[in-house]
């Protein structure tokens, strides 16, 4: 570990998907490490063995890689460090800062029930039954911390300022379960201490854990790290954000066609601000980030704003290069059954880049470019591919066959000359031609479509549509 450099960590539990609230925590830690030249450590807190799964671990790793939140160290797993926790627990026992507690679950439940009978509103605290016990019976035990009963814990939070908690609010909390697995506060403290973590940044809901962790640092004679607690991400109705409020996992947003940089942009602005700027590249976020700019108030998740930020990232080449756009678009095209190479896709993306809010929308908008013949909208065919339009389409094909320079500008010029010669307006041609080329009534501009499709495919589609308009062919329709 390089002395003097900040060391931060992200410590998810592998019990399901990676929640975007967790990603916000990971992002703020990652930004601080990158801005200061520090280290970003990934630690998997897998002590909940009933719920932790290898699949969840893989989801976390894949999600963070997709987001570009690469770690400098790890991942480490708490279940592989059990001897370390036992060693530190034994040290505290030797120094009479912790003790073995032999109380059974049944005894504690009975004591809790007795308190409830006397005072229904009272909060049960462990009564210290084994605090001064000297015998060591041959029976299962947990290790409890000998918490101080007087004094206070005070620390300066980098977001919330000075926080003071009386030690009388603590109890002799459990460090190790009878199976040797640490509880959260002990495992996190031992890990942070031995890994040299200098700043613990996490959600505001963890503020209750900070005083007991500081007490543990003091018991070990170690310097506590700095702490930064972040405001909560709430649902629009003010509840804790969960799946019942909509998509909350990284994998869902990836499947919906969101840009990883847009996901990070939205999450960064959730509880942090930099003047009036809303749209950031990752480089801009890294340069601008500071703990002083973090707010204290919880915020409500805004899906419309999230989508708008994603739209901006897809539109702006400074935020998403053409190559990045194509790489992210390819899986969405493949999901539609379209087999096409990147070199073919890249020239087409300009046709949807300004309008598509997600890569899924972009794939839908480009579908007709790569599907031969295009899927025909039945209503569009009925309305526009009629006998009256067949003559115009046939004439347009004959004119286009003579075009040798296939560019948007030349196609537009030659089309206007042809329309004037024939004495018809663009309205007589545009919609039938659009439906012929794309199968839709809404698409990019006519000349854009002609250019991207190329001469041969454009002429083939226009000719087939003319036959349909004359009643002599059938186009594949949307089911």
Coordinates of C-alpha atoms in Angstrom, one line a residue:
X1 CA 0.0 0.0 0.0
X2 CA 1.4 3.4 -1.0
X3 CA 1.5 5.6 2.1
X4 CA -0.2 9.0 1.8
X5 CA -2.5 8.0 -1.0
X6 CA -6.3 7.8 -0.5
X7 CA -7.7 4.3 -0.4
X8 CA -11.4 3.8 -0.8
X9 CA -13.5 0.7 -1.2
X10 CA -16.8 -0.6 -2.6
X11 CA -18.2 -3.5 -0.6
X12 CA -21.4 -5.0 -2.1
X13 CA -23.2 -8.1 -0.8
X14 CA -23.7 -10.7 -3.6
X15 CA -27.3 -11.5 -2.8
X16 CA -28.9 -10.4 -6.1
X17 CA -28.6 -7.8 -8.7
X18 CA -26.4 -4.7 -8.4
X19 CA -28.7 -1.9 -7.3
X20 CA -28.1 1.5 -8.9
X21 CA -28.0 3.0 -5.4
X22 CA -25.0 0.8 -4.8
X23 CA -23.5 1.9 -8.1
X24 CA -23.8 5.6 -6.9
X25 CA -21.8 4.6 -3.8
X26 CA -19.2 2.8 -6.0
X27 CA -19.0 5.8 -8.4
X28 CA -18.3 8.4 -5.7
X29 CA -15.6 6.3 -4.3
X30 CA -14.2 5.6 -7.7
X31 CA -14.2 9.3 -8.7
X32 CA -12.4 10.2 -5.5
X33 CA -9.7 7.5 -6.1
X34 CA -9.2 8.6 -9.7
X35 CA -9.1 12.3 -8.9
X36 CA -6.6 11.9 -6.1
X37 CA -4.5 9.2 -7.6
X38 CA -5.6 6.8 -4.9
X39 CA -6.7 3.2 -4.9
X40 CA -10.2 1.8 -5.4
X41 CA -10.7 -1.5 -3.7
X42 CA -13.4 -4.0 -4.4
X43 CA -14.5 -6.2 -1.5
X44 CA -17.3 -8.7 -1.6
X45 CA -19.1 -9.1 1.7
X46 CA -20.4 -12.6 1.3
X47 CA -21.1 -13.5 4.9
X48 CA -24.8 -14.0 4.2
X49 CA -24.3 -17.6 3.0
X50 CA -28.0 -18.3 2.6
X51 CA -28.4 -15.6 0.1
X52 CA -25.0 -15.1 -1.5
X53 CA -24.4 -16.8 -4.8
X54 CA -21.6 -17.1 -7.4
X55 CA -24.1 -15.8 -10.0
X56 CA -24.6 -12.6 -8.0
X57 CA -20.9 -12.1 -7.7
X58 CA -20.6 -12.4 -11.5
X59 CA -23.4 -10.0 -12.0
X60 CA -21.6 -7.4 -9.8
X61 CA -18.3 -7.9 -11.6
X62 CA -19.9 -7.8 -15.1
X63 CA -22.0 -4.7 -14.2
X64 CA -19.0 -2.8 -12.9
X65 CA -16.9 -3.7 -15.9
X66 CA -19.7 -2.5 -18.2
X67 CA -19.9 0.8 -16.3
X68 CA -16.1 1.2 -16.6
X69 CA -15.7 1.2 -12.8
X70 CA -12.6 -0.9 -12.8
X71 CA -11.0 -1.6 -9.4
X72 CA -7.3 -1.4 -8.5
X73 CA -7.4 -4.2 -6.0
X74 CA -9.6 -7.2 -5.4
X75 CA -12.1 -8.6 -5.4
X76 CA -11.5 -10.0 -1.9
X77 CA -14.1 -12.2 -0.2
X78 CA -14.9 -12.1 3.5
X79 CA -15.6 -15.8 3.7
X80 CA -12.0 -16.4 2.7
X81 CA -10.8 -14.2 5.6
X82 CA -12.5 -15.9 8.6
X83 CA -9.1 -16.7 10.3
X84 CA -8.3 -13.0 10.3
X85 CA -11.6 -12.1 12.1
X86 CA -11.0 -14.8 14.6
X87 CA -7.5 -13.6 15.3
X88 CA -8.7 -10.0 15.9
X89 CA -11.6 -11.2 18.1
X90 CA -9.3 -13.2 20.2
X91 CA -7.1 -10.2 20.6
X92 CA -10.0 -8.1 22.0
X93 CA -10.9 -11.0 24.3
X94 CA -7.4 -11.2 25.7
X95 CA -7.4 -7.4 26.3
X96 CA -10.8 -7.6 28.0
X97 CA -12.4 -5.5 25.3
X98 CA -14.6 -8.3 24.2
X99 CA -16.0 -11.5 25.7
X100 CA -17.6 -14.8 25.0
X101 CA -21.3 -14.8 25.4
X102 CA -23.0 -18.2 26.0
X103 CA -26.6 -16.9 26.1
X104 CA -28.8 -18.9 23.9
X105 CA -31.3 -17.5 21.4
X106 CA -34.1 -18.8 23.5
X107 CA -32.8 -17.0 26.6
X108 CA -32.5 -13.8 24.8
X109 CA -35.9 -14.1 23.2
X110 CA -37.4 -14.7 26.7
X111 CA -35.6 -11.6 28.1
X112 CA -36.9 -9.6 25.1
X113 CA -40.4 -10.8 25.7
X114 CA -40.2 -10.0 29.4
X115 CA -39.2 -6.5 28.7
X116 CA -42.0 -6.1 26.2
X117 CA -44.5 -7.1 28.9
X118 CA -43.1 -4.5 31.3
X119 CA -42.8 -1.7 28.7
X120 CA -44.2 -2.4 25.2
X121 CA -42.3 0.7 23.8
X122 CA -38.9 -0.2 25.3
X123 CA -36.0 -1.2 23.0
X124 CA -34.2 -4.4 24.1
X125 CA -30.5 -4.1 24.7
X126 CA -28.4 -7.1 25.7
X127 CA -28.3 -7.0 29.5
X128 CA -24.6 -7.9 29.8
X129 CA -25.3 -11.4 31.3
X130 CA -21.9 -12.8 30.3
X131 CA -19.9 -9.6 30.5
X132 CA -18.0 -10.6 33.7
X133 CA -18.3 -14.3 33.3
X134 CA -15.1 -16.2 34.0
X135 CA -16.0 -19.8 33.3
X136 CA -15.7 -21.2 29.8
X137 CA -18.4 -23.9 29.4
X138 CA -18.1 -26.3 26.5
X139 CA -21.0 -24.9 24.6
X140 CA -21.5 -22.6 21.6
X141 CA -20.8 -18.9 22.1
X142 CA -20.7 -15.6 20.2
X143 CA -18.1 -12.9 20.8
X144 CA -19.5 -9.6 22.0
X145 CA -17.8 -6.2 22.2
X146 CA -17.5 -4.7 25.7
X147 CA -19.0 -1.3 24.8
X148 CA -18.3 1.7 26.9
X149 CA -21.3 3.0 28.9
X150 CA -20.2 6.6 29.2
X151 CA -18.7 9.2 26.9
X152 CA -19.4 10.0 23.3
X153 CA -18.2 9.2 19.8
X154 CA -17.6 12.3 17.7
X155 CA -16.5 12.4 14.1
X156 CA -16.6 14.9 11.3
X157 CA -18.5 13.6 8.3
X158 CA -17.3 14.9 5.0
X159 CA -20.9 15.5 3.9
X160 CA -22.9 15.9 7.2
X161 CA -20.3 17.7 9.3
X162 CA -19.8 16.9 13.0
X163 CA -21.7 14.0 14.3
X164 CA -21.9 13.1 18.0
X165 CA -23.4 9.9 19.5
X166 CA -23.5 9.1 23.2
X167 CA -22.0 5.7 24.1
X168 CA -25.1 5.0 26.2
X169 CA -26.9 4.5 22.9
X170 CA -24.6 1.4 22.3
X171 CA -24.9 -2.1 23.6
X172 CA -22.5 -5.0 23.7
X173 CA -22.9 -5.9 20.1
X174 CA -21.9 -9.2 18.6
X175 CA -18.6 -9.4 16.7
X176 CA -18.5 -13.0 15.7
X177 CA -21.3 -15.6 15.4
X178 CA -20.9 -19.0 16.9
X179 CA -19.8 -20.3 13.5
X180 CA -16.9 -17.8 13.3
X181 CA -18.6 -15.6 10.7
X182 CA -18.3 -11.8 11.5
X183 CA -21.3 -9.5 11.8
X184 CA -21.2 -6.5 9.6
X185 CA -19.6 -3.9 11.9
X186 CA -16.8 -6.2 12.9
X187 CA -16.1 -7.6 9.5
X188 CA -16.1 -4.2 7.8
X189 CA -13.9 -2.7 10.5
X190 CA -11.3 -5.4 10.4
X191 CA -11.3 -5.3 6.6
X192 CA -11.0 -1.5 6.4
X193 CA -8.3 -1.5 9.1
X194 CA -6.2 -4.3 7.5
X195 CA -6.7 -3.0 4.0
X196 CA -5.6 0.5 5.0
X197 CA -8.8 2.2 3.9
X198 CA -8.5 5.9 4.5
X199 CA -12.1 7.0 3.6
X200 CA -15.3 5.1 4.0
X201 CA -18.0 6.5 1.8
X202 CA -21.5 4.9 1.8
X203 CA -25.2 5.7 2.1
X204 CA -26.7 7.7 4.9
X205 CA -28.5 4.6 6.1
X206 CA -25.1 3.4 7.4
X207 CA -24.6 6.3 9.8
X208 CA -25.9 4.1 12.6
X209 CA -22.9 1.8 12.0
X210 CA -20.2 4.4 12.2
X211 CA -20.1 5.0 16.0
X212 CA -19.6 1.2 16.8
X213 CA -17.0 1.0 14.1
X214 CA -15.1 3.9 15.6
X215 CA -15.3 2.3 19.0
X216 CA -13.7 -0.8 17.4
X217 CA -10.9 1.2 15.9
X218 CA -10.2 2.7 19.3
X219 CA -10.2 -0.7 20.9
X220 CA -7.6 -1.8 18.4
X221 CA -5.6 1.4 19.0
X222 CA -5.9 2.2 15.3
X223 CA -6.8 5.5 13.6
X224 CA -10.3 5.5 12.2
X225 CA -10.7 6.4 8.5
X226 CA -12.6 9.5 7.4
X227 CA -16.3 9.0 6.7
X228 CA -18.7 10.4 4.1
X229 CA -22.3 9.5 4.1
X230 CA -24.4 10.1 1.0
X231 CA -28.1 11.1 0.8
X232 CA -30.5 8.3 0.0
X233 CA -32.0 7.5 -3.4
X234 CA -35.8 7.3 -2.9
X235 CA -38.7 6.3 -5.1
X236 CA -41.0 9.1 -6.5
X237 CA -43.4 8.4 -3.6
X238 CA -40.6 8.9 -1.0
X239 CA -40.2 5.2 -0.2
X240 CA -36.8 3.4 -0.5
X241 CA -36.2 2.7 -4.1
X242 CA -36.9 -1.0 -5.0
X243 CA -37.9 -3.2 -7.9
X244 CA -41.6 -2.5 -7.4
X245 CA -40.9 1.1 -8.4
X246 CA -39.4 0.0 -11.8
X247 CA -36.0 -0.9 -13.1
X248 CA -33.3 -0.5 -10.4
X249 CA -30.6 -2.9 -11.4
X250 CA -27.6 -2.2 -13.7
X251 CA -28.4 -5.2 -15.9
X252 CA -31.9 -3.9 -16.5
X253 CA -30.6 -0.6 -17.8
X254 CA -28.0 -2.3 -19.9
X255 CA -30.8 -4.4 -21.5
X256 CA -33.0 -1.4 -22.0
X257 CA -30.2 0.2 -24.1
X258 CA -28.8 2.8 -21.7
X259 CA -25.3 4.1 -22.1
X260 CA -22.9 3.3 -19.2
X261 CA -21.6 6.9 -19.2
X262 CA -25.2 8.2 -19.0
X263 CA -26.0 5.9 -16.1
X264 CA -22.9 7.3 -14.2
X265 CA -23.8 10.9 -15.2
X266 CA -27.3 10.6 -13.8
X267 CA -26.1 8.9 -10.6
X268 CA -23.4 11.4 -10.1
X269 CA -25.9 14.2 -10.2
X270 CA -28.0 12.4 -7.6
X271 CA -26.8 14.0 -4.4
X272 CA -23.9 16.0 -6.0
X273 CA -23.9 19.2 -8.1
X274 CA -21.4 21.3 -10.0
X275 CA -23.1 24.6 -10.7
X276 CA -25.9 24.3 -13.3
X277 CA -24.1 21.7 -15.4
X278 CA -26.2 18.6 -16.0
X279 CA -24.3 16.7 -18.7
X280 CA -20.9 15.3 -17.9
X281 CA -18.3 13.1 -19.5
X282 CA -16.5 10.7 -17.1
X283 CA -13.4 12.9 -17.4
X284 CA -15.4 16.0 -16.4
X285 CA -17.0 14.2 -13.5
X286 CA -13.6 13.1 -12.2
X287 CA -12.1 16.6 -12.5
X288 CA -15.1 18.3 -10.9
X289 CA -15.9 15.9 -8.1
X290 CA -15.6 16.9 -4.5
X291 CA -17.2 15.9 -1.2
X292 CA -18.0 19.5 -0.4
X293 CA -20.4 19.6 -3.3
X294 CA -22.5 16.7 -2.0
X295 CA -25.9 17.6 -0.7
X296 CA -27.5 16.3 2.5
X297 CA -31.0 15.9 1.4
X298 CA -32.4 12.6 0.1
X299 CA -33.6 12.7 -3.5
X300 CA -36.3 11.1 -5.6
X301 CA -35.5 9.0 -8.6
X302 CA -36.6 10.7 -11.8
X303 CA -36.9 8.3 -14.7
X304 CA -37.7 11.0 -17.2
X305 CA -34.6 12.9 -16.3
X306 CA -32.6 9.8 -16.4
X307 CA -33.9 9.0 -20.0
X308 CA -33.2 12.6 -21.0
X309 CA -29.6 12.4 -19.9
X310 CA -29.2 9.1 -21.7
X311 CA -30.5 10.8 -24.9
X312 CA -27.9 13.5 -24.6
X313 CA -25.1 11.0 -24.2
X314 CA -26.3 9.1 -27.3
X315 CA -26.6 12.3 -29.3
X316 CA -23.3 13.9 -28.4
X317 CA -20.2 12.5 -30.1
X318 CA -18.0 14.0 -27.4
X319 CA -19.8 11.8 -24.9
X320 CA -20.2 8.7 -27.1
X321 CA -17.9 8.1 -30.1
X322 CA -19.2 6.5 -33.2
X323 CA -17.3 3.3 -32.4
X324 CA -18.7 3.2 -28.8
X325 CA -22.2 3.8 -30.2
X326 CA -21.9 0.9 -32.6
X327 CA -20.4 -1.4 -30.0
X328 CA -23.4 -0.8 -27.7
X329 CA -25.9 -1.0 -30.5
X330 CA -24.8 -4.4 -31.9
X331 CA -26.4 -6.5 -29.1
X332 CA -29.7 -4.7 -29.6
X333 CA -29.6 -5.4 -33.3
X334 CA -28.7 -9.0 -32.6
X335 CA -31.7 -9.3 -30.2
X336 CA -33.9 -8.4 -33.2
X337 CA -32.5 -11.3 -35.2
X338 CA -30.4 -9.0 -37.4
X339 CA -27.0 -10.4 -38.4
X340 CA -24.9 -7.5 -39.5
X341 CA -21.2 -6.4 -39.1
X342 CA -20.0 -3.2 -37.5
X343 CA -18.7 -1.8 -40.7
X344 CA -22.2 -1.9 -42.2
X345 CA -23.8 -0.4 -39.1
X346 CA -21.5 2.5 -38.6
X347 CA -22.5 4.5 -41.7
X348 CA -26.2 4.2 -40.7
X349 CA -26.2 5.5 -37.1
X350 CA -26.3 9.2 -38.1
X351 CA -29.9 8.4 -39.3
X352 CA -31.1 7.8 -35.7
X353 CA -28.5 9.4 -33.5
X354 CA -30.5 12.6 -32.9
X355 CA -33.8 10.9 -32.2
X356 CA -33.1 7.6 -30.4
X357 CA -33.2 7.9 -26.7
X358 CA -31.8 4.4 -26.1
X359 CA -29.8 1.9 -28.1
X360 CA -33.0 -0.2 -28.2
X361 CA -34.8 2.6 -29.9
X362 CA -31.9 3.1 -32.2
X363 CA -32.0 -0.6 -33.2
X364 CA -35.7 -0.3 -33.9
X365 CA -35.1 2.8 -36.0
X366 CA -32.4 1.1 -38.0
X367 CA -34.2 -2.2 -38.4
X368 CA -35.4 -1.5 -41.9
X369 CA -31.9 -0.7 -43.1
X370 CA -30.7 -4.3 -42.4
X371 CA -33.8 -6.4 -42.9
X372 CA -34.6 -7.3 -46.5
X373 CA -37.4 -6.8 -47.3
X374 CA -38.3 -4.4 -44.5
X375 CA -41.3 -5.4 -42.3
X376 CA -44.3 -3.5 -43.7
X377 CA -46.7 -1.6 -41.5
X378 CA -50.1 -2.8 -42.7
X379 CA -51.8 0.6 -42.2
X380 CA -49.0 2.4 -44.0
X381 CA -49.3 0.0 -47.0
X382 CA -53.0 0.4 -47.2
X383 CA -52.8 4.2 -47.1
X384 CA -49.9 4.9 -49.3
X385 CA -49.1 1.9 -51.6
X386 CA -52.1 2.4 -53.8
X387 CA -52.5 2.3 -57.6
X388 CA -52.2 6.1 -57.8
X389 CA -48.8 6.0 -56.3
X390 CA -47.5 3.1 -58.5
X391 CA -46.9 5.4 -61.4
X392 CA -44.8 7.8 -59.3
X393 CA -42.7 5.0 -57.8
X394 CA -42.0 3.5 -61.3
X395 CA -41.0 6.8 -62.7
X396 CA -38.8 7.5 -59.6
X397 CA -37.0 4.2 -60.1
X398 CA -36.3 5.0 -63.7
X399 CA -34.8 8.3 -62.7
X400 CA -32.7 6.9 -59.9
X401 CA -31.3 4.3 -62.2
X402 CA -29.5 7.1 -64.1
X403 CA -27.9 8.6 -60.9
X404 CA -24.2 7.8 -60.9
X405 CA -23.1 9.9 -57.9
X406 CA -25.1 8.4 -55.0
X407 CA -24.9 11.1 -52.3
X408 CA -27.6 12.8 -50.3
X409 CA -27.0 16.2 -52.0
X410 CA -27.1 14.7 -55.5
X411 CA -30.2 12.6 -54.7
X412 CA -32.0 15.6 -53.4
X413 CA -31.0 17.7 -56.4
X414 CA -32.0 15.1 -59.0
X415 CA -35.3 14.4 -57.2
X416 CA -36.4 18.0 -57.3
X417 CA -35.5 18.3 -60.9
X418 CA -37.5 15.2 -61.7
X419 CA -40.5 16.4 -59.6
X420 CA -40.5 19.7 -61.5
X421 CA -40.3 17.9 -64.9
X422 CA -43.2 15.6 -64.0
X423 CA -45.3 18.5 -62.5
X424 CA -45.8 16.7 -59.2
X425 CA -44.9 17.8 -55.6
X426 CA -42.7 16.1 -53.0
X427 CA -45.9 15.3 -51.1
X428 CA -47.0 13.0 -54.0
X429 CA -43.8 11.0 -53.7
X430 CA -42.3 11.3 -50.2
X431 CA -44.7 9.1 -48.2
X432 CA -45.1 6.3 -50.8
X433 CA -41.4 6.2 -51.3
X434 CA -40.8 6.3 -47.5
X435 CA -43.1 3.4 -47.0
X436 CA -41.5 1.5 -49.9
X437 CA -38.0 2.0 -48.5
X438 CA -38.7 1.5 -44.8
X439 CA -42.1 -0.1 -44.3
X440 CA -43.0 2.8 -42.1
X441 CA -44.5 6.3 -42.2
X442 CA -41.9 7.7 -39.8
X443 CA -38.2 7.4 -40.6
X444 CA -35.1 9.5 -41.3
X445 CA -35.2 11.8 -44.3
X446 CA -35.8 10.3 -47.7
X447 CA -32.3 11.1 -49.0
X448 CA -30.7 9.8 -45.9
X449 CA -32.5 6.5 -46.3
X450 CA -31.6 6.3 -50.0
X451 CA -28.0 7.0 -49.3
X452 CA -27.6 4.5 -46.5
X453 CA -29.4 1.7 -48.3
X454 CA -27.4 2.2 -51.4
X455 CA -28.5 2.3 -55.0
X456 CA -29.2 -1.4 -55.6
X457 CA -31.2 -2.0 -52.4
X458 CA -33.1 1.3 -52.9
X459 CA -34.2 0.4 -56.4
X460 CA -35.2 -3.1 -55.4
X461 CA -37.4 -1.9 -52.6
X462 CA -39.0 0.9 -54.6
X463 CA -39.7 -1.6 -57.5
X464 CA -41.3 -4.1 -55.1
X465 CA -43.5 -1.5 -53.5
X466 CA -44.6 -0.3 -57.0
X467 CA -45.7 -3.9 -57.7
X468 CA -47.6 -4.0 -54.4
X469 CA -49.3 -0.7 -55.2
X470 CA -50.4 -2.2 -58.5
X471 CA -51.7 -5.2 -56.7
X472 CA -49.2 -7.6 -58.0
X473 CA -47.1 -8.5 -54.9
X474 CA -47.4 -9.0 -51.2
X475 CA -45.0 -7.4 -48.6
X476 CA -44.2 -9.1 -45.3
X477 CA -46.3 -7.3 -42.6
X478 CA -45.9 -6.8 -38.9
X479 CA -47.9 -9.3 -36.9

